[in-house]
Short mmCIF file of C-alpha atoms and ligand atoms in Angstrom, two decimals:
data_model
loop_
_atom_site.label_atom_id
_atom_site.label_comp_id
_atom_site.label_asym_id
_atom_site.label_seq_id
_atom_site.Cartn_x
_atom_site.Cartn_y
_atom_site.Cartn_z
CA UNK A 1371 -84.14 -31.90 59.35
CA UNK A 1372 -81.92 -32.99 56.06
CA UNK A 1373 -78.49 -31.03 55.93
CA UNK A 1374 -78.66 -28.80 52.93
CA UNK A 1375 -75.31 -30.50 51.11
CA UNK A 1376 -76.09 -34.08 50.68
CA UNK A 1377 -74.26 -36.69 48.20
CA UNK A 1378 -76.85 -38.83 46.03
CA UNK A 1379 -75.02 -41.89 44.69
CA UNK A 1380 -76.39 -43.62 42.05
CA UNK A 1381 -75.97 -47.02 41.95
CA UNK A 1382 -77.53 -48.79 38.18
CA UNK A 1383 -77.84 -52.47 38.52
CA UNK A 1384 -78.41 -55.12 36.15
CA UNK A 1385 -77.95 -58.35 37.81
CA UNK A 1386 -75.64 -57.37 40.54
CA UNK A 1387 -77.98 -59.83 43.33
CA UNK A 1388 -74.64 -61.19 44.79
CA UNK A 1389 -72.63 -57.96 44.54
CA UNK A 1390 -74.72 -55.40 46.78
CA UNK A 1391 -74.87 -57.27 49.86
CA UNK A 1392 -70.82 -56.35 50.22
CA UNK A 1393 -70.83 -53.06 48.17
CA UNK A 1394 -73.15 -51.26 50.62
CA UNK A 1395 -72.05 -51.88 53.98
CA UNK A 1396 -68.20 -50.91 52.44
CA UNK A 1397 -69.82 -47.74 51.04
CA UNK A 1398 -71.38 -46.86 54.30
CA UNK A 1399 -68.10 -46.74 56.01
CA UNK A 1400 -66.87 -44.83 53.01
CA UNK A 1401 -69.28 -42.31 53.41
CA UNK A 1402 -69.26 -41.95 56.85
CA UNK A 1403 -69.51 -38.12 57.63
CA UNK A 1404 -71.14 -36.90 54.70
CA UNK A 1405 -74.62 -36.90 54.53
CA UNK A 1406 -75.94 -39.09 51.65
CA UNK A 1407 -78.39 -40.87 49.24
CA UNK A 1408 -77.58 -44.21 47.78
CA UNK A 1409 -80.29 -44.61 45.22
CA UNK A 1410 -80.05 -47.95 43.27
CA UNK A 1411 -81.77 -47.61 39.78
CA UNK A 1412 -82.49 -51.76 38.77
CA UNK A 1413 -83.67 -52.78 35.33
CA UNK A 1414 -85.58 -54.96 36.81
CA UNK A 1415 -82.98 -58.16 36.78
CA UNK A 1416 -83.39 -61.73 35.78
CA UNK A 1417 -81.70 -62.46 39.25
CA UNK A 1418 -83.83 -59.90 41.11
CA UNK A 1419 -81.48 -57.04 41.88
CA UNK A 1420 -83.88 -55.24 43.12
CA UNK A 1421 -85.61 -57.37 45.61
CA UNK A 1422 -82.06 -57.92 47.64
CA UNK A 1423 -81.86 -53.93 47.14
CA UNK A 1424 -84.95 -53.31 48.90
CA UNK A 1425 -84.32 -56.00 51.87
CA UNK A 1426 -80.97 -53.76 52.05
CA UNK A 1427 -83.54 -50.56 52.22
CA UNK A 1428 -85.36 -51.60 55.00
CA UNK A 1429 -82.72 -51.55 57.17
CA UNK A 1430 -81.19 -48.24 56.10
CA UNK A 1431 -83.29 -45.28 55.17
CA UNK A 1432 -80.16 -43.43 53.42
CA UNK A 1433 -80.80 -46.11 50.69
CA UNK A 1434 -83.63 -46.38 48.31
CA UNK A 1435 -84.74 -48.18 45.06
CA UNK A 1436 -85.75 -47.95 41.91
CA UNK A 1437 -87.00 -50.63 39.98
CA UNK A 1438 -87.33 -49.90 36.10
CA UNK A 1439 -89.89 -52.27 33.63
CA UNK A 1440 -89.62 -51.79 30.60
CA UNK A 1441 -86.84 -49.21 30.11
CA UNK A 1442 -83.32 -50.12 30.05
CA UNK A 1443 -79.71 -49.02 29.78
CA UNK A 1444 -77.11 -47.83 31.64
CA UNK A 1445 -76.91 -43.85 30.78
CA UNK A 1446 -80.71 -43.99 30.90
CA UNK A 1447 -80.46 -45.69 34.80
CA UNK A 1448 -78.00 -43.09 35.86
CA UNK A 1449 -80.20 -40.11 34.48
CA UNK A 1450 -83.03 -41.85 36.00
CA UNK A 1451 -81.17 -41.94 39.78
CA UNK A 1452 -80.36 -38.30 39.02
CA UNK A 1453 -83.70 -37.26 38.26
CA UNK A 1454 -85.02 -39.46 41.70
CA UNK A 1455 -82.30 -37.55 43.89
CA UNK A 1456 -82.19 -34.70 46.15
CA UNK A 1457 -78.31 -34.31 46.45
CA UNK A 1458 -76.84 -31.14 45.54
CA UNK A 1459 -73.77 -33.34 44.47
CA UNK A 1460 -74.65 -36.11 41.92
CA UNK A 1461 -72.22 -39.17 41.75
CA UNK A 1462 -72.11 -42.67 40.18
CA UNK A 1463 -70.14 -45.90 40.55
CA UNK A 1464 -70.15 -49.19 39.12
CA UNK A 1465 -72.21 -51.76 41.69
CA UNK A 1466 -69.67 -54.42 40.96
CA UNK A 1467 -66.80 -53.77 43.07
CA UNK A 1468 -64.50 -52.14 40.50
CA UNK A 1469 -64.54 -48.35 41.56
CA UNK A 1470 -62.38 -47.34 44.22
CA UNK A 1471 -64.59 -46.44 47.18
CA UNK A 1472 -62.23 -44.31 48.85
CA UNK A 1473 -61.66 -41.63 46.29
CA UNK A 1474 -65.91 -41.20 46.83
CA UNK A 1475 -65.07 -38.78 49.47
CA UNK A 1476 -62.65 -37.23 47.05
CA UNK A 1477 -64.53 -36.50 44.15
CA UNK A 1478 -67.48 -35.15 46.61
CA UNK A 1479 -65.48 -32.87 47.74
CA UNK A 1480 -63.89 -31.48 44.96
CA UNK A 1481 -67.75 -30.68 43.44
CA UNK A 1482 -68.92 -29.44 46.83
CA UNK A 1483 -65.79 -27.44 47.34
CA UNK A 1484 -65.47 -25.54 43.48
CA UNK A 1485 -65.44 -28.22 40.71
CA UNK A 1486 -68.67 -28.59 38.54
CA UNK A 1487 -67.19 -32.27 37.88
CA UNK A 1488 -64.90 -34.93 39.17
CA UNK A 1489 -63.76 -37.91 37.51
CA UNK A 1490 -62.13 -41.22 38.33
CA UNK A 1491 -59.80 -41.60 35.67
CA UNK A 1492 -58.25 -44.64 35.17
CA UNK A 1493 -55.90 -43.47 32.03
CA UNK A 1494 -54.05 -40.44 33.93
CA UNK A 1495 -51.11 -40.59 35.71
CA UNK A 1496 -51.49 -42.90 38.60
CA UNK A 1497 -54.46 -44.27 37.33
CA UNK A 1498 -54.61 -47.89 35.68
CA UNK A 1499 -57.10 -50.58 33.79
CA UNK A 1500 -55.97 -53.46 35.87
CA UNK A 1501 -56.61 -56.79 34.82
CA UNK A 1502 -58.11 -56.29 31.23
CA UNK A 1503 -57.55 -58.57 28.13
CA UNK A 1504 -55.60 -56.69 25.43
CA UNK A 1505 -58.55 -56.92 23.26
CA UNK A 1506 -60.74 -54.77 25.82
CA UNK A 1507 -57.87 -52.79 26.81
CA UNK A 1508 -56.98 -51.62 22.98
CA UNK A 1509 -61.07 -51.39 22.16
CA UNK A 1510 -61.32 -48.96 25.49
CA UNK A 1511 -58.28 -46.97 24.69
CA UNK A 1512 -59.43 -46.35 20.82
CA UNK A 1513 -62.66 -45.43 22.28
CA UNK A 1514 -61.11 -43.27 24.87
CA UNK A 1515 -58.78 -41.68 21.58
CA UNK A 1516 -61.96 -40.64 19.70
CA UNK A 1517 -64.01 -39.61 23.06
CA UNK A 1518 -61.84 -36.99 24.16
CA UNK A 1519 -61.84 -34.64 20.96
CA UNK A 1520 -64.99 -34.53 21.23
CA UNK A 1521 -65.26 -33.17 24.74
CA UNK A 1522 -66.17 -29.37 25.21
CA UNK A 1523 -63.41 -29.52 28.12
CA UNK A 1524 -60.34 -31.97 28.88
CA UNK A 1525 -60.66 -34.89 30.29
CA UNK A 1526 -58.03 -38.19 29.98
CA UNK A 1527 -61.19 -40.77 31.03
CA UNK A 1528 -64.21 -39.43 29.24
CA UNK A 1529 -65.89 -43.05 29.25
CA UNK A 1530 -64.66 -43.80 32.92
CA UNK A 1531 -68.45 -44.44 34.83
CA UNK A 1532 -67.16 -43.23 38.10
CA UNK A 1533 -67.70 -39.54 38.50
CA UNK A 1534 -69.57 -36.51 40.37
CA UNK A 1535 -71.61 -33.88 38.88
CA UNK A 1536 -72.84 -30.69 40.41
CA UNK A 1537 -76.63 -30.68 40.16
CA UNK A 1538 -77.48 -27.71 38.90
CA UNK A 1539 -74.82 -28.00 36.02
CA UNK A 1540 -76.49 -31.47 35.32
CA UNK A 1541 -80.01 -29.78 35.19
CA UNK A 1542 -78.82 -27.23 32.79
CA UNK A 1543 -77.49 -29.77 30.09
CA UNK A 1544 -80.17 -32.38 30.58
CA UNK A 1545 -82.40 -31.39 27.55
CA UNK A 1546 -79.47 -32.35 25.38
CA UNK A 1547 -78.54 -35.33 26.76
CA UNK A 1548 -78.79 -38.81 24.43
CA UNK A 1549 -79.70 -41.52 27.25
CA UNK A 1550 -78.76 -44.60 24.85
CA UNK A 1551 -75.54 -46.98 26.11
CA UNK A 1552 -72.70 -46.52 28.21
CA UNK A 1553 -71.19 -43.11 27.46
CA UNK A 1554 -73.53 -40.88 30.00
CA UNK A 1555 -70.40 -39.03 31.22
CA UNK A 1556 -68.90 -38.34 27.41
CA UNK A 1557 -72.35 -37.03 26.61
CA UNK A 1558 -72.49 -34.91 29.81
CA UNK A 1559 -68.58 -34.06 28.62
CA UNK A 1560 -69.62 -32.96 24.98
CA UNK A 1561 -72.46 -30.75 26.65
CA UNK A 1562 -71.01 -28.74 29.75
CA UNK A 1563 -70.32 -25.13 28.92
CA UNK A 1564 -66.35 -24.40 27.95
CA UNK A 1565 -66.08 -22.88 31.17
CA UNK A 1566 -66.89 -25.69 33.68
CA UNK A 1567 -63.85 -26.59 35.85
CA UNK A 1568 -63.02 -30.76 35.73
CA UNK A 1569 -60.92 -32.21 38.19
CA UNK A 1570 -59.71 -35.86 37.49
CA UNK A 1571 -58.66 -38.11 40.36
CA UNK A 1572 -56.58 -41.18 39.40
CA UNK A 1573 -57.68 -44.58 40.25
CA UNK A 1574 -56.95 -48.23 39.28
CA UNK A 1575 -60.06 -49.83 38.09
CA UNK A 1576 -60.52 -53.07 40.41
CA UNK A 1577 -61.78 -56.89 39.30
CA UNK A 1578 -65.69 -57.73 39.41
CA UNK A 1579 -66.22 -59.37 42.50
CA UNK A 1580 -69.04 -61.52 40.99
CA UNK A 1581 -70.67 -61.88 37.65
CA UNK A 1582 -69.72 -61.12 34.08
CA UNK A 1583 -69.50 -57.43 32.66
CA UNK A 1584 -72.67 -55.50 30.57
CA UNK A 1585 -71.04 -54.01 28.11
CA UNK A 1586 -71.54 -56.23 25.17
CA UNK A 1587 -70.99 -55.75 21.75
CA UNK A 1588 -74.26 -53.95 20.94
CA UNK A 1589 -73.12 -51.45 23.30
CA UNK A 1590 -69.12 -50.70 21.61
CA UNK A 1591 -71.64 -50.73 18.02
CA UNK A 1592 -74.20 -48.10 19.63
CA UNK A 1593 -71.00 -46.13 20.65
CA UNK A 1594 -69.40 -45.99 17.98
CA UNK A 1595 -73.14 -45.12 15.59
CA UNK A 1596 -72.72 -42.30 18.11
CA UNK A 1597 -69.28 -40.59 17.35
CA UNK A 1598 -70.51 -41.02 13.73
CA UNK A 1599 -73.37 -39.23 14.32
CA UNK A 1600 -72.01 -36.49 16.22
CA UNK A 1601 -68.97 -36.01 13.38
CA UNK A 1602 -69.90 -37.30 10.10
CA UNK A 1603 -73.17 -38.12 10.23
CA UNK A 1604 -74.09 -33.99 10.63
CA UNK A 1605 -73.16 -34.27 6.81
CA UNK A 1606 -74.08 -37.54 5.61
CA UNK A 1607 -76.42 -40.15 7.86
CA UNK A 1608 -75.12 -43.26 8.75
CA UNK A 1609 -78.13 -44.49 7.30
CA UNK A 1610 -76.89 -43.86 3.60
CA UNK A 1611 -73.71 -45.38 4.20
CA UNK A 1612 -75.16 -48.33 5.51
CA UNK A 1613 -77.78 -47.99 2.25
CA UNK A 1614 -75.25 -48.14 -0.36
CA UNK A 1615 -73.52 -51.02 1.40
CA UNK A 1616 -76.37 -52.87 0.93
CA UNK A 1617 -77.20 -51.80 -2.71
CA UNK A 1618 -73.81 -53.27 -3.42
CA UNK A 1619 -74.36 -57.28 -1.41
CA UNK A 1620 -77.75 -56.42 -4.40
CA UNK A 1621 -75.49 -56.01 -7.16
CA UNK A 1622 -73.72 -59.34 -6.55
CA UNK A 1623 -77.24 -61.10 -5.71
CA UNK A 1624 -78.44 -59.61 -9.11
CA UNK A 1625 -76.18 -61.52 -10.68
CA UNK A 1626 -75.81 -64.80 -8.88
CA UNK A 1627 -79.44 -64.59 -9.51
CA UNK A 1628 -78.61 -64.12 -13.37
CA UNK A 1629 -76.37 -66.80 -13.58
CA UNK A 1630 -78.66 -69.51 -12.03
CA UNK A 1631 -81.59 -68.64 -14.02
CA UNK A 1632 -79.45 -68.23 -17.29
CA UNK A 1633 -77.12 -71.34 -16.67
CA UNK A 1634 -79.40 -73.81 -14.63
CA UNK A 1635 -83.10 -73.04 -16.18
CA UNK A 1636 -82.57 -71.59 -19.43
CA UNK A 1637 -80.43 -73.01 -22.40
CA UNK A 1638 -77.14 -71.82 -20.83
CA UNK A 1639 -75.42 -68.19 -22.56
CA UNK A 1640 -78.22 -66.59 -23.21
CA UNK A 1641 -78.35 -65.09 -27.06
CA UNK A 1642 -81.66 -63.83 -27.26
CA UNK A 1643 -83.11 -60.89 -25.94
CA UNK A 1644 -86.31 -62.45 -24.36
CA UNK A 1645 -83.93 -64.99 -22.35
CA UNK A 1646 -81.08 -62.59 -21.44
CA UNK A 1647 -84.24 -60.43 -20.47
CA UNK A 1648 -86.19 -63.11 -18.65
CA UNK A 1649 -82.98 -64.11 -16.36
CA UNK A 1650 -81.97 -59.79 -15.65
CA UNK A 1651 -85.39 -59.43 -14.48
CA UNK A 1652 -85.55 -62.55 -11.93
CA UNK A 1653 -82.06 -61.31 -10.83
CA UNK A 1654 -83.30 -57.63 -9.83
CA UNK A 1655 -85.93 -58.17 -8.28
CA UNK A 1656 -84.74 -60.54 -6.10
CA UNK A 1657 -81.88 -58.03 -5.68
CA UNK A 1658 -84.95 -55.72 -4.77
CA UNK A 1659 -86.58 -58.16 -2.01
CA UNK A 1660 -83.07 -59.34 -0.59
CA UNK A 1661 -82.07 -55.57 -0.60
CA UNK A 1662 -85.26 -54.37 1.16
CA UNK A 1663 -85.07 -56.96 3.88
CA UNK A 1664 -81.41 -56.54 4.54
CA UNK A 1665 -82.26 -52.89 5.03
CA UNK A 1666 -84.85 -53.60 7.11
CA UNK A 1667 -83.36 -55.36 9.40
CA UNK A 1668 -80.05 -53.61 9.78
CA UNK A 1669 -80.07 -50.18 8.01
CA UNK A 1670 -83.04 -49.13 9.50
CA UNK A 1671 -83.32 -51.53 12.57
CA UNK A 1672 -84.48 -48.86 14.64
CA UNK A 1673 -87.76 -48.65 12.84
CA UNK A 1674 -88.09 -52.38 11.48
CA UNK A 1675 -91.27 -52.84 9.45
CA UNK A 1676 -92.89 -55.79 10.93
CA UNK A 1677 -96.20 -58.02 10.15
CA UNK A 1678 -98.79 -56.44 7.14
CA UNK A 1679 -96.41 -52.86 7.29
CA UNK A 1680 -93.48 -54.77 5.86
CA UNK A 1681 -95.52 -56.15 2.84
CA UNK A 1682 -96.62 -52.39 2.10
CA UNK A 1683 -93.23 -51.47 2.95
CA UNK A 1684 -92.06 -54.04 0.08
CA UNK A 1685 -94.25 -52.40 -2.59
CA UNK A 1686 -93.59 -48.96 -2.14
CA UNK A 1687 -89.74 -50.12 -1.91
CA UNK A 1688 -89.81 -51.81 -5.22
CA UNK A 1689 -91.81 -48.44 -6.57
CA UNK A 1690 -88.58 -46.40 -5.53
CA UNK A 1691 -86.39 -48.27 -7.03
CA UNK A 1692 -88.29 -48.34 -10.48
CA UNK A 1693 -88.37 -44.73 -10.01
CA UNK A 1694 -84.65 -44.86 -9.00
CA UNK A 1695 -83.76 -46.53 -12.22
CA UNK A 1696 -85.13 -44.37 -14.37
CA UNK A 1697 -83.81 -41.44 -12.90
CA UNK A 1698 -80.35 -43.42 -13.10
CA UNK A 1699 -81.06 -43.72 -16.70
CA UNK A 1700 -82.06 -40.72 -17.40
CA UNK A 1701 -78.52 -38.38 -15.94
CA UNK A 1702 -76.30 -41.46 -17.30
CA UNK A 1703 -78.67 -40.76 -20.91
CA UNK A 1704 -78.19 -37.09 -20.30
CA UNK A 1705 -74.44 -37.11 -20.07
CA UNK A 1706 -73.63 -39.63 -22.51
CA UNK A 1707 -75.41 -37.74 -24.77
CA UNK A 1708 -73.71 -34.42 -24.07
CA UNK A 1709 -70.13 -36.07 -25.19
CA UNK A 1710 -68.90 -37.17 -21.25
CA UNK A 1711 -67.21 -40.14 -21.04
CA UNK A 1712 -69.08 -43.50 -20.77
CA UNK A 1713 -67.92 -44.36 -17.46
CA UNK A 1714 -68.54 -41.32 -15.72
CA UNK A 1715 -71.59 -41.41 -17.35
CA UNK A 1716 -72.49 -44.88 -15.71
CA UNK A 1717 -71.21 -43.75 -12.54
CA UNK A 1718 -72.83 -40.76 -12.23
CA UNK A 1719 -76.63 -41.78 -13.11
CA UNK A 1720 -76.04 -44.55 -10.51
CA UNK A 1721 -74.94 -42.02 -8.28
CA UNK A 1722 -77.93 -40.00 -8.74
CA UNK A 1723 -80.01 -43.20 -8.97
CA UNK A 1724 -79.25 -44.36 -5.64
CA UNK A 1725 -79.56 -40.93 -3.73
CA UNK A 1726 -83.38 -41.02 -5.14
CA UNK A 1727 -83.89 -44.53 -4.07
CA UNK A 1728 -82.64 -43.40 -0.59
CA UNK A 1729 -84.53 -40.45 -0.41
CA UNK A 1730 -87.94 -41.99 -1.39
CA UNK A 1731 -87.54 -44.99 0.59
CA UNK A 1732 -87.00 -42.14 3.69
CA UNK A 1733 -90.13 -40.58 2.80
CA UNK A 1734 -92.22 -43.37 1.66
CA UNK A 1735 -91.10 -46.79 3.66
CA UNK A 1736 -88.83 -46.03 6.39
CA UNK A 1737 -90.62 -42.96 7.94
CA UNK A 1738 -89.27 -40.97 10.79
N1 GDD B 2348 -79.85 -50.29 35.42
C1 GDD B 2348 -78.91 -50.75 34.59
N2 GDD B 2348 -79.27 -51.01 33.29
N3 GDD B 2348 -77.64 -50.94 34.99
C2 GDD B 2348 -76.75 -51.41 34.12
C3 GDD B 2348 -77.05 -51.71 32.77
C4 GDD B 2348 -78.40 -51.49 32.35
O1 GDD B 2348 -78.76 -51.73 31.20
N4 GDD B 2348 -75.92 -52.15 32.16
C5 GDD B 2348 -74.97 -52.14 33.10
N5 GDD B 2348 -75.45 -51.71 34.27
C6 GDD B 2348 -74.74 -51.54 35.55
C7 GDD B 2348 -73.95 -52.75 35.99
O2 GDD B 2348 -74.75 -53.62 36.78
C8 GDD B 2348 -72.83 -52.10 36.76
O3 GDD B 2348 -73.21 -51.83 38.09
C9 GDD B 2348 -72.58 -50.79 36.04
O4 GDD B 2348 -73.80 -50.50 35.36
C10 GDD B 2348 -71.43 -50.86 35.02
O5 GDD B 2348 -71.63 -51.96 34.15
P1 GDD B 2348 -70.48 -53.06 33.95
O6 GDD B 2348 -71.05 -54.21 33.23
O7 GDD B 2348 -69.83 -53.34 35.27
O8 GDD B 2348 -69.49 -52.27 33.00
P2 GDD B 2348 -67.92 -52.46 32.86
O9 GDD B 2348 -67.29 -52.56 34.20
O10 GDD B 2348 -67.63 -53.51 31.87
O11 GDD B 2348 -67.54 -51.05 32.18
C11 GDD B 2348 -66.89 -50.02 32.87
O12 GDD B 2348 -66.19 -49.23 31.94
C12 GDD B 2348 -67.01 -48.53 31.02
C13 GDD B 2348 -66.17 -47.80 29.98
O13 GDD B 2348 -64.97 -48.38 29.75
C14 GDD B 2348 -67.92 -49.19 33.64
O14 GDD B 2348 -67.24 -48.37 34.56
C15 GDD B 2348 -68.76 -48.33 32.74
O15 GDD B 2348 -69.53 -47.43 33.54
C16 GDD B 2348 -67.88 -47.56 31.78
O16 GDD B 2348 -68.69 -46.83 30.86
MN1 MN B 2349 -68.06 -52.83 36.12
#
């Protein structure tokens, strides 16, 4: 029979082929005396992970794998391995090398004994980053600054991915969890109830034995969307922001767009109405089509019109902004007229113009 308290490990893997076949005989010995569950959660690796996982499975039965198509990420791997365990203490490492195997028995023991978490924190006393560049070093400890006011309870290493979790506190915040990234402990962090007791163990976070680290850029982006979202972004979406920056690249394009059609086709100056007319209208609307694509493929990435959508998606954007600029003209009309300044006027129709435009556009071409 199983023994009632046993350790599940998670181990997520993204081509880590020439690291496991020395991690898991070391972690063995590390774990030697408490009964475990190494469970290796693979997104299905370019240098087949998972196949030299399994080979390692046959021969020990404590070990098992997971091997994910189609789904990817490291919080979502870990919450996967979780979810796959048995272990009434729930732990995770890097598969690299880098996490200190010997303070595994540690932070087991502080969850089995009366902690509902235990973290390896490289950024208390004792602990240390080792060998990082000073550009990875500042970017982690910025990170680490705006992680930790965040956090329901304290923590010095809310981003560290070397921890253990009690299970049933994990099964009690899963429905709020956000699986995307790297952050899976800061989001289990932000979640716990005030009350839950955190231990921190220091450690000095070791060298990759082989292969290159995972967390790109997209990743520090996707984090930092995050704390906006969980701040800010409760009172204005990140989306707008990112709207507005856009609308103003469209301003610039509208007139570039001016000035060649007014300088290079037309006589030059324009003087006439019909001309100065002819050149404003080629300049907004390809404002219009350079704004909509540059919104389609960054503001709203996530839901990126593609194919026979994006044409229809064109015409209804166009439509919002014609709607857009007469609301615009209409508040700047209606203040002007009731003796505000011209300025404000200006600024306050385009305020009002653009919210519209945003709004419709959510409704009508980027739909939740
Ligand atoms: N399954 C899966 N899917 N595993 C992944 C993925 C993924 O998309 N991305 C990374 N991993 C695995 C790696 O193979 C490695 O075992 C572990 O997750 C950590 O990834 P690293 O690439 O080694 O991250 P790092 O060492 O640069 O970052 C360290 O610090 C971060 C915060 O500063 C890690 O400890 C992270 O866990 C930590 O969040
Ligand atoms: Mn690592």
């Amino acid at each position: 029979m199983y023994p009632v308290f046993v350790l599940s490990l998670i181990l997520p893997t993204y081509n880590e082929a020439e690291n496991l076949p020395q991690l898991l005989p070391a972690l063995c010995t590390a774990l030697e005396g408490i009964p475990h569950e190494i469970i290796i959660v693979d997104d299905d690796s370019p240098d087949k992970t998972w196949k030299i996982a399994r080979n390692l499975a046959w021969k020990n039965p404590d070990i098992h794998v997971v091997r994910r198509v189609g789904r990817y990420g490291l919080s979502s791997a870990v919450m996967e391995g979780f979810l796959a365990s048995k272990g009434t203490v729930l732990a995770v490492m890097d598969a690299d090398g880098q996490h200190d195997l010997t303070l595994l028995s540690t932070l087991y023991g502080s969850v089995h004994r009366d902690s509902g978490m235990a973290i390896g924190s490289r950024y208390m006393q004792g602990g240390s980053v080792g060998q990082w560049d000073e550009r990875r070093h500042a970017l982690s400890r910025l990170a680490t600054r705006m992680a930790i006011r965040l956090c329901k309870v304290e923590a010095t290493d809310p981003m560290s991915g070397f921890f253990a979790i009690d299970r049933l506190l994990f099964e009690s915040v899963l429905p709020a969890l956000n699986p995307k990234g790297f952050k899976i402990l800061l989001d289990l962090l932000v979640h716990v109830p005030r009350s839950t007791r955190v231990r921190e163990f220091p450690f000095r976070f070791g060298v990759r034995t082989h292969g290159e680290s995972k967390l790109s850029r997209r990743v520090q982006v996707e984090f930092l969307e995050y704390l906006y979202d969980v701040t800010l972004g409760t009172y204005i979406p990140l989306t707008f922001i990112k709207y507005c920056l856009v609308g103003t690249v469209g301003v610039l394009v509208n007139l570039a767009v001016y000035l060649a059609v007014s300088r290079l086709f037309l006589s030059g100056p324009q003087t006439t109405l019909q001309g100065f007319s002819l050149a404003l209208l080629a300049g907004m609307e390809t404002a219009i089509i350079f704004n909509f694509f540059l919104n389609n493929a960054w503001t709203f990435s996530r839901m990126k019109l593609r194919g026979l959508q994006a044409v229809s998606g064109l015409v209804t954007f166009n439509i919002a902004c014609l709607f857009g600029a007469f609301a615009d003209y209409a508040v700047s009309a209606f203040f002007f007229t009731r003796g505000f300044p011209e300025i404000l006027s200006v600024i306050l129709g385009a305020g009002v113009g653009v919210i519209w435009n945003y709004t419709m556009n959510r409704l009508f071409t980027w739909k939740t």
